[in-house]
Amino acid sequence: MNNRVLAAIRSQPWAILPEYMDAIEAIASRAFDNPAVIGVELDGHKERMAEAIAEMGAPFPGSRAAAIRDGVGSLPLFGPIFPRANVMTEMSGASSLASLAADFRKLDASPEVRNILIVADSPGGVITDVRAFASLIAGSSKPVTVFVSGLCCSAAYHICSQATEIVADPFALIGSIGVMMSGSVQEAPDMNGARSVHVVSTHAPDKRVDLSTDEGQAKVREMIDGIEEVFLSDVARGRKVPVSTVKQDFGRGGTKSARQAKEAGMIDRVEAGGLSAVLQRLARPVRSATPRRAAAALSLEVAQMRAASLTTGD
């Protein structure tokens, strides 16, 4: 059973921090004492998530995870990202894109929400439906701000790059832009003495490539390179920079500190005051013109209209 789960995980491309990929595979194999699992357990993400949820406000009516506070509708993007709810999302605090999209649409349609805030602390995840959710953010009728409380990596950064602005905690890590797949090669028979053999049809030689060979790995890399091209293009469009800038300056698959990410143009500001400061800034009502300024503007407009009519009359 564990081998089938692991095979399913490895059958699809991921956009995720490599150490989280190691942890997910270890959990699927029930190797809970694996150093990768222990490292993730101790990285402080659970505490950051609990603090963020407490600050985001009251539960938004009719939503699964959204909250509202002083006209700011908040949505958590926490943990590994999956297209739909599953055991991981229910038990480990991972994110379901289907649930997030439904909540986002409710916030976008609500007259009570002036600004939308996505609170991100995610290493990335499965690539399925990531682009659709990113497009939803890009097409929002309201300003969308992202606050990175811990991690905004890989698929999470793909999503957040489409927001109006990205703000990060000084200790946040941003980047890991790229796509990966993992696999295993059977070197010896299994515990029962059996060795797996896969036969493919004549005209489908690449259906089951041999990952132990350079040729097999090249075939897989060719496929994930095509996915990466879309990833880079979307990030470039969202951040309003050339694709070449994303390739050269946005970490080359590695992560950057908040300050480094700001210098590279990956985010817009570093917020020392944390989530509470971002919420306070977004909650401020838009300043309207004072009565005196409004009257002056109206007088100027009337004067310009009169001058135009006199000129026409001449």
Tab-separated table of C-alpha atoms in Angstrom:
chain	number	residue	atom	x	y	z
A	1	MET	CA	0.000	0.000	0.000
A	2	ASN	CA	2.779	2.437	0.963
A	3	ASN	CA	4.576	1.721	-2.313
A	4	ARG	CA	1.433	2.573	-4.289
A	5	VAL	CA	1.015	5.864	-2.431
A	6	LEU	CA	4.653	6.711	-3.021
A	7	ALA	CA	4.313	5.816	-6.703
A	8	ALA	CA	1.302	8.134	-7.000
A	9	ILE	CA	3.280	10.976	-5.424
A	10	ARG	CA	6.153	10.421	-7.831
A	11	SER	CA	3.928	10.169	-10.898
A	12	GLN	CA	3.364	13.928	-11.144
A	13	PRO	CA	5.451	17.093	-11.240
A	14	TRP	CA	5.780	19.185	-8.083
A	15	ALA	CA	6.722	22.799	-7.468
A	16	ILE	CA	7.883	22.544	-3.864
A	17	LEU	CA	10.897	22.964	-1.601
A	18	PRO	CA	12.978	19.768	-1.954
A	19	GLU	CA	13.104	19.139	1.806
A	20	TYR	CA	9.299	19.185	1.968
A	21	MET	CA	9.175	16.733	-0.929
A	22	ASP	CA	11.432	14.434	1.090
A	23	ALA	CA	9.132	14.790	4.102
A	24	ILE	CA	5.978	14.047	2.087
A	25	GLU	CA	7.538	10.908	0.624
A	26	ALA	CA	8.676	9.798	4.079
A	27	ILE	CA	5.183	10.324	5.507
A	28	ALA	CA	3.707	8.330	2.615
A	29	SER	CA	6.094	5.516	3.531
A	30	ARG	CA	5.171	5.901	7.228
A	31	ALA	CA	8.783	6.708	8.060
A	32	PHE	CA	7.786	9.241	10.704
A	33	ASP	CA	11.243	9.191	12.305
A	34	ASN	CA	12.838	10.288	9.039
A	35	PRO	CA	15.037	13.394	9.574
A	36	ALA	CA	13.084	15.242	6.850
A	37	VAL	CA	9.809	14.725	8.739
A	38	ILE	CA	11.358	15.755	12.043
A	39	GLY	CA	12.876	18.845	10.439
A	40	VAL	CA	9.518	19.991	9.073
A	41	GLU	CA	7.834	19.296	12.419
A	42	LEU	CA	10.332	21.530	14.198
A	43	ASP	CA	10.503	24.427	11.717
A	44	GLY	CA	7.924	26.536	13.587
A	45	HIS	CA	5.261	26.539	10.865
A	46	LYS	CA	2.501	25.310	13.190
A	47	GLU	CA	3.084	28.166	15.618
A	48	ARG	CA	3.201	30.738	12.792
A	49	MET	CA	-0.070	29.437	11.363
A	50	ALA	CA	-1.853	29.560	14.728
A	51	GLU	CA	-0.701	33.139	15.332
A	52	ALA	CA	-1.771	34.221	11.840
A	53	ILE	CA	-5.243	32.700	12.148
A	54	ALA	CA	-5.752	34.463	15.483
A	55	GLU	CA	-4.917	37.838	13.907
A	56	MET	CA	-6.897	37.447	10.673
A	57	GLY	CA	-10.245	38.188	12.324
A	58	ALA	CA	-13.661	36.582	12.568
A	59	PRO	CA	-14.645	33.675	10.301
A	60	PHE	CA	-16.118	34.934	7.036
A	61	PRO	CA	-19.742	33.713	6.700
A	62	GLY	CA	-20.181	30.807	4.307
A	63	SER	CA	-16.461	30.197	3.849
A	64	ARG	CA	-14.273	27.298	4.855
A	65	ALA	CA	-11.180	29.163	6.028
A	66	ALA	CA	-11.516	32.875	5.173
A	67	ALA	CA	-11.738	35.605	7.808
A	68	ILE	CA	-12.693	39.278	7.887
A	69	ARG	CA	-11.412	42.159	9.975
A	70	ASP	CA	-12.158	45.859	9.411
A	71	GLY	CA	-13.026	45.365	5.739
A	72	VAL	CA	-10.017	43.150	5.033
A	73	GLY	CA	-10.893	39.646	3.867
A	74	SER	CA	-8.060	37.238	4.660
A	75	LEU	CA	-7.305	33.828	3.237
A	76	PRO	CA	-4.656	31.404	4.565
A	77	LEU	CA	-2.286	29.705	2.120
A	78	PHE	CA	-0.615	27.327	4.545
A	79	GLY	CA	1.421	24.151	4.183
A	80	PRO	CA	1.864	21.973	1.089
A	81	ILE	CA	-0.556	22.750	-1.739
A	82	PHE	CA	-2.886	20.152	-3.261
A	83	PRO	CA	-5.624	20.597	-5.893
A	84	ARG	CA	-8.351	19.140	-3.677
A	85	ALA	CA	-8.924	18.148	-0.070
A	86	ASN	CA	-7.316	14.851	0.911
A	87	VAL	CA	-5.799	13.151	3.927
A	88	MET	CA	-2.870	15.583	3.882
A	89	THR	CA	-5.070	18.682	3.875
A	90	GLU	CA	-7.356	17.347	6.583
A	91	MET	CA	-4.655	16.102	8.942
A	92	SER	CA	-1.523	18.148	8.340
A	93	GLY	CA	-2.725	21.679	7.683
A	94	ALA	CA	-2.052	21.583	3.953
A	95	SER	CA	-4.029	23.753	1.513
A	96	SER	CA	-6.724	22.669	-0.943
A	97	LEU	CA	-6.852	24.924	-4.004
A	98	ALA	CA	-10.497	24.025	-4.622
A	99	SER	CA	-11.453	25.279	-1.146
A	100	LEU	CA	-9.241	28.357	-1.434
A	101	ALA	CA	-10.737	29.278	-4.808
A	102	ALA	CA	-14.281	29.012	-3.447
A	103	ASP	CA	-13.403	31.211	-0.467
A	104	PHE	CA	-11.573	33.717	-2.674
A	105	ARG	CA	-14.611	34.142	-4.916
A	106	LYS	CA	-16.779	34.848	-1.864
A	107	LEU	CA	-14.374	37.538	-0.646
A	108	ASP	CA	-14.128	39.059	-4.120
A	109	ALA	CA	-17.922	39.274	-4.430
A	110	SER	CA	-18.641	40.623	-0.942
A	111	PRO	CA	-19.434	44.348	-0.551
A	112	GLU	CA	-18.081	44.108	3.003
A	113	VAL	CA	-14.559	43.382	1.731
A	114	ARG	CA	-12.438	46.308	0.495
A	115	ASN	CA	-9.099	44.518	0.321
A	116	ILE	CA	-8.158	40.853	0.078
A	117	LEU	CA	-5.150	39.588	2.032
A	118	ILE	CA	-3.525	36.214	1.409
A	119	VAL	CA	-1.411	35.096	4.360
A	120	ALA	CA	1.206	32.754	2.906
A	121	ASP	CA	3.370	30.202	4.681
A	122	SER	CA	3.775	27.421	2.145
A	123	PRO	CA	6.649	25.434	0.615
A	124	GLY	CA	4.652	24.867	-2.599
A	125	GLY	CA	3.062	21.648	-3.762
A	126	VAL	CA	1.470	19.792	-6.663
A	127	ILE	CA	1.278	21.881	-9.839
A	128	THR	CA	-2.299	20.851	-10.728
A	129	ASP	CA	-4.709	23.853	-10.656
A	130	VAL	CA	-2.004	26.236	-9.394
A	131	ARG	CA	-2.202	28.329	-12.554
A	132	ALA	CA	-6.001	28.498	-12.402
A	133	PHE	CA	-5.914	29.853	-8.854
A	134	ALA	CA	-3.161	32.307	-9.783
A	135	SER	CA	-5.346	33.580	-12.648
A	136	LEU	CA	-8.215	34.054	-10.210
A	137	ILE	CA	-6.023	36.353	-8.135
A	138	ALA	CA	-4.777	38.243	-11.187
A	139	GLY	CA	-8.361	38.890	-12.302
A	140	SER	CA	-9.697	40.004	-8.924
A	141	SER	CA	-11.919	43.086	-8.832
A	142	LYS	CA	-10.219	44.159	-5.588
A	143	PRO	CA	-6.641	44.859	-4.515
A	144	VAL	CA	-4.946	41.646	-3.399
A	145	THR	CA	-2.043	41.801	-0.958
A	146	VAL	CA	0.103	38.841	0.059
A	147	PHE	CA	1.803	38.737	3.446
A	148	VAL	CA	4.500	36.078	3.751
A	149	SER	CA	4.772	35.037	7.381
A	150	GLY	CA	7.255	32.206	6.806
A	151	LEU	CA	7.619	30.534	3.403
A	152	CYS	CA	6.437	31.563	-0.049
A	153	CYS	CA	8.107	29.014	-2.257
A	154	SER	CA	7.652	27.346	-5.616
A	155	ALA	CA	3.918	26.796	-6.351
A	156	ALA	CA	3.037	29.224	-3.538
A	157	TYR	CA	5.190	31.919	-5.144
A	158	HIS	CA	3.623	31.167	-8.533
A	159	ILE	CA	0.240	31.947	-6.971
A	160	CYS	CA	1.343	34.977	-4.966
A	161	SER	CA	3.239	36.574	-7.856
A	162	GLN	CA	-0.138	37.511	-9.361
A	163	ALA	CA	-1.165	39.696	-6.404
A	164	THR	CA	-1.218	43.489	-6.397
A	165	GLU	CA	1.635	43.525	-3.878
A	166	ILE	CA	3.730	41.073	-1.881
A	167	VAL	CA	4.823	41.979	1.642
A	168	ALA	CA	7.058	39.762	3.767
A	169	ASP	CA	8.127	39.328	7.355
A	170	PRO	CA	11.865	40.082	7.761
A	171	PHE	CA	12.566	36.396	8.470
A	172	ALA	CA	10.512	35.050	5.545
A	173	LEU	CA	12.014	32.923	2.769
A	174	ILE	CA	10.897	33.421	-0.824
A	175	GLY	CA	11.659	31.598	-4.070
A	176	SER	CA	12.433	27.980	-5.003
A	177	ILE	CA	11.078	28.733	-8.472
A	178	GLY	CA	11.142	25.584	-10.572
A	179	VAL	CA	9.632	22.141	-11.088
A	180	MET	CA	10.786	18.723	-9.921
A	181	MET	CA	9.928	15.043	-10.146
A	182	SER	CA	11.405	12.153	-8.231
A	183	GLY	CA	11.551	8.460	-8.934
A	184	SER	CA	13.136	5.235	-7.833
A	185	VAL	CA	15.066	2.581	-9.684
A	186	GLN	CA	14.786	-1.065	-8.640
A	187	GLU	CA	18.325	-2.354	-8.126
A	188	ALA	CA	17.389	-5.743	-6.659
A	189	PRO	CA	14.336	-7.981	-6.112
A	190	ASP	CA	11.904	-6.915	-3.390
A	191	MET	CA	11.504	-8.696	-0.047
A	192	ASN	CA	9.467	-11.422	-1.740
A	193	GLY	CA	12.128	-12.014	-4.367
A	194	ALA	CA	10.078	-10.346	-7.124
A	195	ARG	CA	11.361	-7.761	-9.565
A	196	SER	CA	8.958	-5.420	-11.398
A	197	VAL	CA	8.973	-5.550	-15.191
A	198	HIS	CA	7.038	-3.045	-17.328
A	199	VAL	CA	6.334	-3.588	-21.023
A	200	VAL	CA	5.013	-0.735	-23.175
A	201	SER	CA	3.549	-0.751	-26.673
A	202	THR	CA	5.810	-0.317	-29.686
A	203	HIS	CA	4.915	3.290	-30.427
A	204	ALA	CA	5.023	4.460	-26.802
A	205	PRO	CA	8.668	3.974	-25.771
A	206	ASP	CA	8.596	7.056	-23.550
A	207	LYS	CA	5.597	5.897	-21.526
A	208	ARG	CA	7.922	4.157	-19.059
A	209	VAL	CA	11.382	5.737	-19.297
A	210	ASP	CA	14.370	4.226	-17.549
A	211	LEU	CA	15.417	6.743	-14.904
A	212	SER	CA	18.703	4.934	-14.369
A	213	THR	CA	19.902	6.231	-17.756
A	214	ASP	CA	20.840	9.737	-18.872
A	215	GLU	CA	18.410	9.365	-21.779
A	216	GLY	CA	15.527	8.535	-19.452
A	217	GLN	CA	16.267	11.470	-17.167
A	218	ALA	CA	16.552	13.764	-20.189
A	219	LYS	CA	13.032	12.786	-21.274
A	220	VAL	CA	11.628	13.685	-17.856
A	221	ARG	CA	13.609	16.938	-17.768
A	222	GLU	CA	12.267	17.885	-21.195
A	223	MET	CA	8.726	17.551	-19.855
A	224	ILE	CA	9.253	19.517	-16.639
A	225	ASP	CA	11.215	22.190	-18.536
A	226	GLY	CA	8.058	22.817	-20.550
A	227	ILE	CA	6.096	23.287	-17.334
A	228	GLU	CA	8.811	25.571	-15.982
A	229	GLU	CA	8.516	27.826	-19.043
A	230	VAL	CA	4.874	28.530	-18.166
A	231	PHE	CA	5.807	29.035	-14.502
A	232	LEU	CA	8.512	31.598	-15.358
A	233	SER	CA	6.287	33.407	-17.846
A	234	ASP	CA	3.469	33.762	-15.316
A	235	VAL	CA	5.824	35.048	-12.621
A	236	ALA	CA	7.326	37.563	-15.047
A	237	ARG	CA	3.892	38.845	-16.022
A	238	GLY	CA	2.744	39.099	-12.420
A	239	ARG	CA	5.886	40.896	-11.251
A	240	LYS	CA	6.048	43.016	-14.424
A	241	VAL	CA	9.601	42.035	-15.322
A	242	PRO	CA	11.160	40.223	-18.299
A	243	VAL	CA	11.392	36.433	-18.154
A	244	SER	CA	15.174	36.831	-18.301
A	245	THR	CA	15.055	38.695	-14.976
A	246	VAL	CA	13.134	35.843	-13.366
A	247	LYS	CA	15.680	33.332	-14.685
A	248	GLN	CA	18.732	35.313	-13.599
A	249	ASP	CA	17.707	37.227	-10.468
A	250	PHE	CA	14.878	35.318	-8.765
A	251	GLY	CA	17.004	32.666	-7.079
A	252	ARG	CA	17.636	30.101	-9.849
A	253	GLY	CA	15.680	27.510	-7.880
A	254	GLY	CA	17.053	28.583	-4.513
A	255	THR	CA	15.434	30.741	-1.847
A	256	LYS	CA	16.129	34.311	-0.793
A	257	SER	CA	15.662	36.175	2.459
A	258	ALA	CA	12.985	38.860	2.520
A	259	ARG	CA	15.573	41.612	2.102
A	260	GLN	CA	17.254	39.823	-0.805
A	261	ALA	CA	13.885	39.147	-2.433
A	262	LYS	CA	12.991	42.837	-2.146
A	263	GLU	CA	16.281	43.842	-3.790
A	264	ALA	CA	15.668	41.356	-6.611
A	265	GLY	CA	12.113	42.606	-7.231
A	266	MET	CA	10.459	39.383	-6.091
A	267	ILE	CA	8.451	41.218	-3.412
A	268	ASP	CA	7.419	44.822	-2.842
A	269	ARG	CA	8.240	45.503	0.792
A	270	VAL	CA	9.526	44.037	4.037
A	271	GLU	CA	7.187	44.673	6.982
A	272	ALA	CA	8.943	44.694	10.354
A	273	GLY	CA	5.584	45.086	12.097
A	274	GLY	CA	4.365	41.727	10.832
A	275	LEU	CA	0.832	40.713	9.956
A	276	SER	CA	-0.821	43.117	12.393
A	277	ALA	CA	0.850	46.103	10.699
A	278	VAL	CA	-0.290	44.923	7.266
A	279	LEU	CA	-3.867	44.458	8.494
A	280	GLN	CA	-3.884	47.940	10.029
A	281	ARG	CA	-2.615	49.517	6.810
A	282	LEU	CA	-5.167	47.739	4.627
A	283	ALA	CA	-8.002	48.534	7.045
A	284	ARG	CA	-7.510	52.279	6.714
A	285	PRO	CA	-10.303	53.833	4.652
A	286	VAL	CA	-9.320	55.484	1.411
A	287	ARG	CA	-8.888	59.199	2.026
A	288	SER	CA	-11.410	61.229	0.091
A	289	ALA	CA	-10.974	64.851	-0.876
A	290	THR	CA	-11.859	67.400	1.806
A	291	PRO	CA	-14.918	69.618	1.176
A	292	ARG	CA	-12.607	72.580	0.561
A	293	ARG	CA	-10.537	70.705	-2.011
A	294	ALA	CA	-13.653	69.320	-3.653
A	295	ALA	CA	-15.121	72.838	-3.927
A	296	ALA	CA	-11.874	74.191	-5.371
A	297	ALA	CA	-11.776	71.413	-7.956
A	298	LEU	CA	-15.389	72.117	-8.933
A	299	SER	CA	-14.695	75.869	-9.271
A	300	LEU	CA	-11.707	75.154	-11.501
A	301	GLU	CA	-13.775	72.837	-13.686
A	302	VAL	CA	-16.520	75.477	-14.059
A	303	ALA	CA	-13.942	78.148	-14.952
A	304	GLN	CA	-12.405	75.887	-17.588
A	305	MET	CA	-15.821	75.196	-19.110
A	306	ARG	CA	-16.607	78.924	-19.283
A	307	ALA	CA	-13.264	79.670	-20.898
A	308	ALA	CA	-13.877	76.964	-23.456
A	309	SER	CA	-17.339	78.324	-24.291
A	310	LEU	CA	-15.969	81.856	-24.741
A	311	THR	CA	-13.284	80.568	-27.074
A	312	THR	CA	-15.894	78.713	-29.101
A	313	GLY	CA	-18.039	81.814	-29.262
A	314	ASP	CA	-15.179	83.841	-30.737
